[in-house]
Short mmCIF file of C-alpha atoms in Angstrom, two decimals:
data_model
loop_
_atom_site.label_atom_id
_atom_site.label_comp_id
_atom_site.label_asym_id
_atom_site.label_seq_id
_atom_site.Cartn_x
_atom_site.Cartn_y
_atom_site.Cartn_z
CA UNK A 1 102.06 167.12 211.07
CA UNK A 2 105.52 167.61 209.54
CA UNK A 3 107.99 169.83 211.32
CA UNK A 4 107.86 173.52 210.49
CA UNK A 5 110.94 175.32 209.28
CA UNK A 6 111.82 178.99 209.09
CA UNK A 7 112.32 180.65 205.75
CA UNK A 8 112.71 184.14 204.36
CA UNK A 9 109.74 186.24 203.33
CA UNK A 10 109.06 186.09 199.61
CA UNK A 11 110.40 189.06 197.67
CA UNK A 12 108.55 190.82 194.87
CA UNK A 13 109.33 189.43 191.45
CA UNK A 14 110.67 191.54 188.64
CA UNK A 15 107.64 191.00 186.42
CA UNK A 16 105.58 193.48 188.40
CA UNK A 17 102.72 191.04 189.06
CA UNK A 18 101.20 190.12 192.37
CA UNK A 19 103.74 188.60 194.75
CA UNK A 20 103.05 185.83 197.21
CA UNK A 21 102.05 187.49 200.50
CA UNK A 22 104.40 187.34 203.52
CA UNK A 23 104.60 183.93 205.16
CA UNK A 24 102.46 183.27 208.22
CA UNK A 25 103.38 180.95 211.08
CA UNK A 26 100.19 178.93 210.63
CA UNK A 27 97.58 178.49 207.96
CA UNK A 28 94.85 180.87 209.04
CA UNK A 29 91.28 179.72 209.37
CA UNK A 30 88.34 181.93 208.51
CA UNK A 31 84.97 182.45 210.14
CA UNK A 32 83.27 182.78 206.74
CA UNK A 33 79.80 181.24 206.94
CA UNK A 34 79.54 178.06 204.95
CA UNK A 35 76.81 177.63 202.31
CA UNK A 36 77.31 173.88 202.69
CA UNK A 37 75.18 171.75 205.00
CA UNK A 38 77.12 169.24 207.10
CA UNK A 39 74.12 167.60 208.78
CA UNK A 40 74.68 164.44 206.73
CA UNK A 41 76.72 163.31 203.70
CA UNK A 42 73.57 163.40 201.54
CA UNK A 43 72.73 166.96 202.53
CA UNK A 44 76.35 168.05 202.05
CA UNK A 45 76.37 166.83 198.46
CA UNK A 46 72.97 168.42 197.84
CA UNK A 47 74.26 171.77 199.10
CA UNK A 48 77.44 171.40 197.02
CA UNK A 49 75.53 171.13 193.74
CA UNK A 50 72.59 173.42 194.59
CA UNK A 51 70.35 174.58 193.01
CA UNK A 52 70.59 171.28 191.08
CA UNK A 53 68.80 168.40 192.80
CA UNK A 54 70.69 165.21 193.63
CA UNK A 55 68.24 162.94 191.78
CA UNK A 56 68.38 165.10 188.67
CA UNK A 57 72.18 165.24 188.79
CA UNK A 58 72.60 161.46 188.89
CA UNK A 59 69.93 160.75 186.29
CA UNK A 60 71.00 163.39 183.75
CA UNK A 61 74.68 164.24 184.32
CA UNK A 62 76.60 161.65 186.35
CA UNK A 63 78.89 159.68 183.99
CA UNK A 64 77.00 161.25 181.07
CA UNK A 65 77.82 164.90 180.40
CA UNK A 66 79.36 168.07 181.94
CA UNK A 67 77.45 170.41 184.24
CA UNK A 68 78.25 174.10 184.80
CA UNK A 69 76.63 175.76 187.81
CA UNK A 70 76.93 179.55 187.63
CA UNK A 71 76.53 181.39 190.90
CA UNK A 72 76.46 185.10 191.61
CA UNK A 73 76.21 184.66 195.37
CA UNK A 74 78.98 186.67 197.11
CA UNK A 75 78.73 184.50 200.24
CA UNK A 76 79.44 181.33 198.23
CA UNK A 77 82.35 183.06 196.46
CA UNK A 78 83.75 184.21 199.80
CA UNK A 79 83.46 180.70 201.27
CA UNK A 80 85.12 179.11 198.26
CA UNK A 81 87.98 181.57 198.55
CA UNK A 82 88.42 180.66 202.22
CA UNK A 83 89.05 177.02 201.28
CA UNK A 84 92.38 177.85 199.62
CA UNK A 85 93.88 181.01 198.16
CA UNK A 86 97.13 182.37 196.82
CA UNK A 87 97.89 184.04 200.14
CA UNK A 88 97.97 180.62 201.88
CA UNK A 89 101.10 179.46 200.05
CA UNK A 90 103.81 181.22 202.12
CA UNK A 91 102.38 179.81 205.35
CA UNK A 92 102.14 176.34 203.88
CA UNK A 93 105.77 176.53 202.74
CA UNK A 94 106.71 176.37 206.44
CA UNK A 95 105.23 172.84 206.59
CA UNK A 96 108.32 171.20 205.05
CA UNK A 97 106.67 170.78 201.68
CA UNK A 98 108.65 168.97 198.99
CA UNK A 99 108.55 169.32 195.24
CA UNK A 100 106.79 166.49 193.43
CA UNK A 101 105.37 164.99 196.64
CA UNK A 102 103.43 168.08 197.75
CA UNK A 103 103.83 170.66 195.00
CA UNK A 104 104.35 170.56 191.24
CA UNK A 105 105.33 173.64 189.24
CA UNK A 106 104.28 173.20 185.61
CA UNK A 107 103.47 175.11 182.44
CA UNK A 108 102.00 174.06 179.12
CA UNK A 109 104.12 175.36 176.25
CA UNK A 110 103.14 174.55 172.66
CA UNK A 111 100.90 171.74 173.84
CA UNK A 112 103.60 170.10 175.99
CA UNK A 113 103.87 170.00 179.76
CA UNK A 114 107.08 171.50 181.12
CA UNK A 115 107.90 170.64 184.73
CA UNK A 116 109.73 173.45 186.55
CA UNK A 117 110.20 171.78 189.93
CA UNK A 118 113.27 172.57 192.01
CA UNK A 119 115.10 170.06 194.17
CA UNK A 120 114.16 169.29 197.76
CA UNK A 121 111.94 171.44 199.92
CA UNK A 122 109.67 174.15 198.62
CA UNK A 123 110.80 177.69 199.42
CA UNK A 124 108.35 180.56 199.24
CA UNK A 125 110.76 182.80 197.33
CA UNK A 126 111.47 180.22 194.63
CA UNK A 127 107.76 179.45 194.29
CA UNK A 128 107.05 183.16 193.93
CA UNK A 129 109.67 183.48 191.19
CA UNK A 130 108.28 180.53 189.23
CA UNK A 131 104.77 181.92 189.49
CA UNK A 132 105.58 185.49 188.48
CA UNK A 133 108.53 185.22 186.12
CA UNK A 134 107.95 181.81 184.53
CA UNK A 135 104.13 182.15 184.57
CA UNK A 136 103.98 178.63 185.92
CA UNK A 137 100.99 176.90 187.48
CA UNK A 138 101.36 175.81 191.10
CA UNK A 139 99.72 172.43 191.67
CA UNK A 140 99.21 171.67 195.38
CA UNK A 141 98.59 168.00 196.10
CA UNK A 142 95.93 166.90 198.59
CA UNK A 143 95.45 170.17 200.54
CA UNK A 144 92.98 168.45 202.89
CA UNK A 145 96.09 167.31 204.77
CA UNK A 146 96.55 170.92 205.92
CA UNK A 147 93.14 172.55 205.52
CA UNK A 148 90.55 171.56 208.12
CA UNK A 149 87.54 172.67 206.09
CA UNK A 150 88.62 170.54 203.12
CA UNK A 151 89.13 167.60 205.48
CA UNK A 152 85.58 168.17 206.72
CA UNK A 153 84.15 168.34 203.18
CA UNK A 154 86.05 165.39 201.74
CA UNK A 155 85.44 163.12 204.70
CA UNK A 156 81.68 163.55 204.26
CA UNK A 157 81.94 163.16 200.49
CA UNK A 158 83.77 159.85 201.03
CA UNK A 159 80.80 158.75 203.16
CA UNK A 160 78.39 159.88 200.42
CA UNK A 161 80.16 158.18 197.50
CA UNK A 162 81.47 155.19 199.46
CA UNK A 163 84.85 155.74 197.79
CA UNK A 164 88.00 157.80 198.13
CA UNK A 165 87.81 161.52 197.36
CA UNK A 166 91.04 163.32 196.55
CA UNK A 167 91.77 166.96 195.79
CA UNK A 168 94.29 169.23 194.13
CA UNK A 169 94.58 173.01 193.97
CA UNK A 170 95.79 174.77 190.81
CA UNK A 171 96.96 178.40 190.88
CA UNK A 172 97.66 179.82 187.41
CA UNK A 173 98.78 183.36 186.47
CA UNK A 174 97.04 185.30 183.70
CA UNK A 175 97.41 184.23 180.09
CA UNK A 176 98.94 180.93 181.10
CA UNK A 177 98.04 177.24 181.06
CA UNK A 178 99.40 174.56 183.35
CA UNK A 179 98.58 171.25 181.68
CA UNK A 180 98.01 170.16 178.06
CA UNK A 181 94.73 168.63 176.89
CA UNK A 182 94.14 165.30 178.60
CA UNK A 183 91.50 163.11 180.21
CA UNK A 184 91.36 161.55 183.67
CA UNK A 185 90.16 158.29 185.22
CA UNK A 186 88.10 160.07 187.90
CA UNK A 187 84.82 161.95 188.19
CA UNK A 188 85.77 165.62 188.54
CA UNK A 189 84.17 168.50 190.44
CA UNK A 190 85.84 171.90 189.90
CA UNK A 191 85.30 174.67 192.47
CA UNK A 192 86.49 178.09 191.30
CA UNK A 193 88.04 179.74 194.36
CA UNK A 194 89.68 182.90 193.01
CA UNK A 195 89.72 184.78 189.71
CA UNK A 196 88.51 183.13 186.51
CA UNK A 197 89.45 180.07 184.45
CA UNK A 198 88.52 179.23 180.87
CA UNK A 199 87.73 175.57 180.27
CA UNK A 200 87.57 173.82 176.91
CA UNK A 201 85.84 170.42 177.02
CA UNK A 202 85.82 167.85 174.21
CA UNK A 203 83.90 164.67 173.43
CA UNK A 204 85.63 161.68 175.06
CA UNK A 205 87.64 159.42 172.77
CA UNK A 206 87.56 156.83 175.58
CA UNK A 207 84.22 157.16 177.43
CA UNK A 208 84.51 156.59 181.20
CA UNK A 209 88.26 156.09 180.82
CA UNK A 210 90.01 153.75 183.26
CA UNK A 211 93.35 155.56 183.08
CA UNK A 212 94.83 159.04 182.60
CA UNK A 213 96.10 159.99 179.15
CA UNK A 214 97.10 162.96 177.02
CA UNK A 215 95.15 163.48 173.82
CA UNK A 216 96.31 164.83 170.45
CA UNK A 217 94.67 167.78 168.71
CA UNK A 218 93.90 165.58 165.70
CA UNK A 219 91.75 163.23 167.79
CA UNK A 220 90.10 165.90 169.97
CA UNK A 221 88.24 167.82 167.29
CA UNK A 222 86.38 170.99 168.25
CA UNK A 223 85.38 171.70 171.86
CA UNK A 224 81.82 170.91 172.88
CA UNK A 225 81.96 173.39 175.77
CA UNK A 226 83.76 176.74 176.14
CA UNK A 227 83.20 177.81 179.75
CA UNK A 228 84.60 180.62 181.90
CA UNK A 229 84.37 179.78 185.59
CA UNK A 230 84.08 182.66 188.05
CA UNK A 231 84.58 182.59 191.81
CA UNK A 232 81.79 180.53 193.39
CA UNK A 233 81.05 178.53 190.23
CA UNK A 234 81.16 174.73 190.02
CA UNK A 235 81.94 172.54 187.03
CA UNK A 236 81.44 168.77 186.84
CA UNK A 237 82.54 166.42 184.07
CA UNK A 238 82.75 162.62 183.83
CA UNK A 239 85.96 160.61 183.65
CA UNK A 240 87.24 160.43 180.10
CA UNK A 241 86.19 164.00 179.27
CA UNK A 242 89.06 165.68 177.41
CA UNK A 243 89.80 169.09 178.88
CA UNK A 244 92.28 171.95 179.08
CA UNK A 245 92.11 175.19 181.06
CA UNK A 246 93.82 178.58 181.05
CA UNK A 247 93.60 181.90 182.90
CA UNK A 248 92.19 184.63 180.64
CA UNK A 249 93.94 187.94 179.93
CA UNK A 250 93.07 190.68 182.38
CA UNK A 251 92.62 188.21 185.27
CA UNK A 252 95.49 188.46 187.76
CA UNK A 253 95.40 184.76 188.60
CA UNK A 254 93.04 181.82 188.94
CA UNK A 255 92.76 179.40 191.85
CA UNK A 256 90.57 176.34 191.53
CA UNK A 257 90.05 173.19 193.56
CA UNK A 258 89.57 169.82 191.92
CA UNK A 259 87.61 167.20 193.88
CA UNK A 260 87.93 163.75 192.30
CA UNK A 261 86.34 160.39 193.03
CA UNK A 262 85.31 157.01 191.59
CA UNK A 263 88.76 155.92 190.52
CA UNK A 264 88.70 152.17 189.79
CA UNK A 265 85.11 151.82 191.06
CA UNK A 266 83.45 150.38 187.95
CA UNK A 267 81.41 147.20 187.56
CA UNK A 268 84.51 145.65 186.01
CA UNK A 269 86.57 146.50 189.10
CA UNK A 270 83.90 144.99 191.33
CA UNK A 271 83.85 141.79 189.27
CA UNK A 272 87.63 141.51 189.60
CA UNK A 273 87.22 141.82 193.35
CA UNK A 274 84.31 139.46 193.97
CA UNK A 275 84.89 136.81 191.29
CA UNK A 276 87.59 134.79 193.14
CA UNK A 277 85.36 134.31 196.19
CA UNK A 278 82.30 133.51 194.04
CA UNK A 279 84.21 130.89 192.11
CA UNK A 280 85.74 129.47 195.27
CA UNK A 281 82.32 129.15 196.94
CA UNK A 282 80.81 127.50 193.85
CA UNK A 283 83.72 125.07 193.58
CA UNK A 284 82.90 123.77 197.06
CA UNK A 285 79.59 122.36 195.82
CA UNK A 286 80.13 121.85 192.07
CA UNK A 287 82.31 118.83 191.31
CA UNK A 288 82.57 119.80 187.65
CA UNK A 289 84.59 122.87 188.63
CA UNK A 290 86.98 120.64 190.55
CA UNK A 291 87.68 118.36 187.60
CA UNK A 292 91.15 118.69 186.06
CA UNK A 293 91.65 120.83 182.96
CA UNK A 294 93.04 119.23 179.74
CA UNK A 295 96.61 117.97 179.86
CA UNK A 296 99.15 120.36 178.40
CA UNK A 297 96.78 123.35 178.40
CA UNK A 298 99.27 125.59 180.17
CA UNK A 299 101.88 124.67 177.56
CA UNK A 300 99.51 125.56 174.75
CA UNK A 301 98.96 121.92 173.67
CA UNK A 302 95.55 121.13 175.13
CA UNK A 303 93.35 123.89 173.77
CA UNK A 304 90.28 122.95 171.69
CA UNK A 305 86.71 124.21 171.20
CA UNK A 306 85.54 122.02 174.08
CA UNK A 307 87.75 124.01 176.46
CA UNK A 308 85.95 127.26 175.66
CA UNK A 309 82.54 125.62 175.88
CA UNK A 310 83.35 124.07 179.26
CA UNK A 311 84.52 127.39 180.68
CA UNK A 312 81.48 129.19 179.23
CA UNK A 313 79.14 126.62 180.80
CA UNK A 314 80.75 127.15 184.19
CA UNK A 315 80.45 130.92 183.88
CA UNK A 316 76.81 130.70 182.80
CA UNK A 317 76.00 128.50 185.79
CA UNK A 318 77.76 130.96 188.09
CA UNK A 319 75.93 133.92 186.53
CA UNK A 320 72.54 132.18 186.86
CA UNK A 321 73.05 131.44 190.55
CA UNK A 322 74.25 134.99 191.15
CA UNK A 323 71.18 136.43 189.40
CA UNK A 324 68.89 134.19 191.44
CA UNK A 325 70.47 135.30 194.72
CA UNK A 326 71.95 131.89 195.43
CA UNK A 327 75.48 133.28 195.73
CA UNK A 328 76.59 136.05 198.07
CA UNK A 329 78.45 139.04 196.60
CA UNK A 330 81.42 139.71 198.88
CA UNK A 331 83.79 142.56 198.13
CA UNK A 332 87.09 142.22 199.96
CA UNK A 333 90.01 144.11 198.46
CA UNK A 334 87.98 147.14 197.37
CA UNK A 335 86.48 147.45 200.85
CA UNK A 336 89.87 147.15 202.49
CA UNK A 337 91.47 149.64 200.12
CA UNK A 338 88.75 152.19 200.81
CA UNK A 339 88.45 151.88 204.56
CA UNK A 340 92.20 151.79 205.17
CA UNK A 341 93.05 154.74 202.96
CA UNK A 342 90.13 157.09 203.53
CA UNK A 343 90.09 160.13 205.79
CA UNK A 344 89.39 159.62 209.49
CA UNK A 345 86.32 161.33 210.95
CA UNK A 346 86.62 165.10 211.12
CA UNK A 347 87.08 166.14 214.73
CA UNK A 348 89.46 166.32 217.65
CA UNK A 349 91.47 163.19 218.61
CA UNK A 350 89.85 163.00 222.06
CA UNK A 351 86.47 162.53 220.42
CA UNK A 352 87.64 159.20 219.03
CA UNK A 353 88.71 157.60 222.29
CA UNK A 354 86.56 154.61 223.40
CA UNK A 355 84.60 154.91 226.63
CA UNK A 356 82.47 152.68 228.81
CA UNK A 357 82.74 149.01 229.60
CA UNK A 358 83.72 146.32 227.12
CA UNK A 359 80.54 144.90 225.47
CA UNK A 360 79.39 141.46 226.49
CA UNK A 361 78.48 138.76 223.98
CA UNK A 362 74.75 139.50 223.90
CA UNK A 363 75.06 143.31 223.98
CA UNK A 364 73.91 145.61 221.22
CA UNK A 365 76.79 147.87 220.15
CA UNK A 366 75.86 151.28 218.74
CA UNK A 367 78.32 152.63 216.21
CA UNK A 368 79.18 156.31 216.52
CA UNK A 369 80.91 156.42 213.14
CA UNK A 370 79.06 153.72 211.24
CA UNK A 371 80.09 155.16 207.85
CA UNK A 372 83.70 154.53 208.85
CA UNK A 373 83.25 150.79 209.28
CA UNK A 374 82.91 147.93 206.82
CA UNK A 375 82.70 144.16 207.12
CA UNK A 376 84.45 141.58 205.02
CA UNK A 377 84.17 137.79 205.01
CA UNK A 378 87.49 136.18 204.16
CA UNK A 379 89.16 132.79 204.44
CA UNK A 380 91.23 132.21 207.53
CA UNK A 381 94.97 132.55 206.97
CA UNK A 382 95.79 130.16 209.79
CA UNK A 383 97.54 126.98 208.63
CA UNK A 384 95.70 123.98 210.09
CA UNK A 385 94.77 120.46 209.06
CA UNK A 386 91.09 121.40 209.11
CA UNK A 387 89.01 122.79 206.23
CA UNK A 388 89.46 126.52 205.59
CA UNK A 389 87.15 128.61 207.73
CA UNK A 390 85.50 131.91 206.83
CA UNK A 391 86.23 134.82 209.16
CA UNK A 392 84.24 138.01 209.63
CA UNK A 393 86.48 141.07 209.69
CA UNK A 394 85.20 144.42 210.94
CA UNK A 395 87.47 147.21 209.69
CA UNK A 396 87.33 150.89 210.60
CA UNK A 397 89.18 154.07 209.76
CA UNK A 398 89.18 155.90 213.09
CA UNK A 399 92.97 155.74 213.39
CA UNK A 400 93.77 156.56 209.79
CA UNK A 401 96.26 159.36 209.29
CA UNK A 402 94.94 162.52 207.68
CA UNK A 403 98.52 163.55 206.78
CA UNK A 404 98.97 160.58 204.44
CA UNK A 405 95.55 160.68 202.78
CA UNK A 406 95.78 159.96 199.03
CA UNK A 407 99.58 160.21 199.10
CA UNK A 408 100.21 156.62 197.98
CA UNK A 409 102.49 155.69 200.86
CA UNK A 410 102.89 151.97 201.47
CA UNK A 411 102.92 149.92 204.62
CA UNK A 412 105.91 150.51 206.86
CA UNK A 413 107.46 147.34 208.26
CA UNK A 414 108.63 149.28 211.33
CA UNK A 415 105.01 149.93 212.29
CA UNK A 416 104.53 146.21 212.97
CA UNK A 417 105.42 146.88 216.58
CA UNK A 418 102.05 148.63 216.99
CA UNK A 419 100.20 145.42 216.15
CA UNK A 420 98.43 143.91 219.13
CA UNK A 421 96.36 140.75 219.38
CA UNK A 422 94.02 139.87 222.22
CA UNK A 423 92.47 136.40 222.50
CA UNK A 424 89.47 135.49 224.64
CA UNK A 425 87.34 132.36 224.89
CA UNK A 426 83.59 132.05 225.10
CA UNK A 427 82.52 128.83 226.82
CA UNK A 428 79.17 127.24 226.22
CA UNK A 429 79.08 128.28 222.57
CA UNK A 430 80.93 127.66 219.37
CA UNK A 431 82.51 131.11 219.14
CA UNK A 432 86.06 130.51 220.20
CA UNK A 433 87.92 133.80 220.03
CA UNK A 434 87.83 137.49 219.41
CA UNK A 435 90.87 139.11 217.87
CA UNK A 436 91.62 142.83 217.79
CA UNK A 437 94.41 144.05 215.52
CA UNK A 438 95.54 147.63 215.39
CA UNK A 439 98.25 149.47 213.51
CA UNK A 440 98.59 153.19 214.07
CA UNK A 441 101.32 153.90 211.53
CA UNK A 442 101.04 155.80 208.25
CA UNK A 443 100.10 154.29 204.92
CA UNK A 444 97.96 151.21 205.30
CA UNK A 445 98.39 148.39 202.80
CA UNK A 446 95.03 146.80 202.15
CA UNK A 447 96.69 143.59 200.99
CA UNK A 448 98.58 143.04 204.23
CA UNK A 449 97.29 140.72 206.93
CA UNK A 450 98.70 143.21 209.41
CA UNK A 451 96.46 146.02 208.24
CA UNK A 452 94.32 147.95 210.68
CA UNK A 453 91.28 145.79 211.42
CA UNK A 454 89.11 144.28 214.07
CA UNK A 455 88.00 140.67 213.71
CA UNK A 456 84.80 139.77 215.52
CA UNK A 457 83.54 136.27 216.11
CA UNK A 458 79.96 137.18 215.29
CA UNK A 459 77.38 137.21 212.55
CA UNK A 460 77.25 140.21 210.20
CA UNK A 461 73.49 140.24 210.61
CA UNK A 462 71.98 143.16 212.53
CA UNK A 463 70.38 146.52 211.99
CA UNK A 464 72.15 149.32 210.18
CA UNK A 465 74.31 151.25 212.59
CA UNK A 466 74.66 148.46 215.10
CA UNK A 467 76.25 145.08 215.67
CA UNK A 468 74.82 142.25 217.74
CA UNK A 469 77.16 139.55 219.00
CA UNK A 470 75.35 136.27 218.43
CA UNK A 471 75.94 132.81 219.89
CA UNK A 472 75.85 130.73 216.72
CA UNK A 473 74.22 127.28 216.50
CA UNK A 474 76.52 124.22 216.72
CA UNK A 475 76.06 123.45 213.00
CA UNK A 476 77.86 126.66 212.04
CA UNK A 477 81.64 126.71 212.05
CA UNK A 478 83.23 129.13 214.47
CA UNK A 479 83.78 132.59 212.98
CA UNK A 480 81.23 131.67 210.33
CA UNK A 481 79.42 134.43 208.48
CA UNK A 482 75.69 134.26 208.94
#
């Protein structure tokens, strides 16, 4: 965690509204009973959207239309409020928060976003003044870095969706709006924590948008939904849905949590990830794909209708073999990006320490956190005179840093000193080595060979939740994927 610093208690603003409560030395945790079920990722999501059923949600609403779940349950409202509230801000200001990185102070004025950030670290008094006098919205980035219960929720949601789940908290004073109308490139779940928030939703101009964008009033038209969220309510809408939100008059302030997921997780993104390996595999057996392209094509001199037809024929052949199951779909970069940037398992550090003897070659290995492990099959990066070999990489997220989750921090060259490699030999078989690589620094780069991974000389075959080290037959190259 970042170092804590001492700061003065926030003073009451001149506007006469509610001030930020006195700063606490630590973010307090509550014993409020949770309405969520943490028995499994599936049951957590079911409890999050109850009384809606999971099957009904994905068949009728997911990527299709908004869903508003109204709840009058005081226990749910109390639990939502415990996740994050206005009174948490002074204590969090002692965590060396910085403007822009951790907190944005914004207000929508005449349809334009005005950023009211100060310089450097966030001070409780200045934040209080912006909130009360400037009627600004406080946007807190990725609160799961500081809030254990949000860490617990988002870690299980990442297991459920199989993708990253980020969050932001927005605290807006009455009769104010933080952001202008826009649409996002993520699936959005809104949890109303405190007060009320009015949401206007509009028909997407770019359905299932792949990037964030503002939208003009001329293109938006009239809202399709006019919803007031109350504490304990949940609102879902698909990526691309145009939206804007404000705190109604008579409501002291609104606090809501945005959970977002499925950024860059479309079929198109998957094709971009798997296509190079598919084409490479097919080129090994299809001589036509290894024939040279027309002379001068790269200079714009060799293009003709035959070029397009040749490429189309190759793509059709590839598609046919893929449809018939003759080619293996292998995601690499998307898997690495997810596993190296997701939250680690929720729990104490000592729970993650390995115990027991090192497994032998024929042992069955039970995985305690199987949802935190993925396998990739990738070409060897070793430079040899032999044909390129395929390696099986087993990657896990047990050492990922909660403090850097979803913060976009890159790989640190200084962390290279944490990289360790261990080589062993297995005689009597074709498996030649086992390599373990570990980097414990912040901000993993999924494109780096030095990323946090474990490379096993074994087949990826085996039951779900376990790995079996196999002695491969002599006809299979070492490190081959079975």
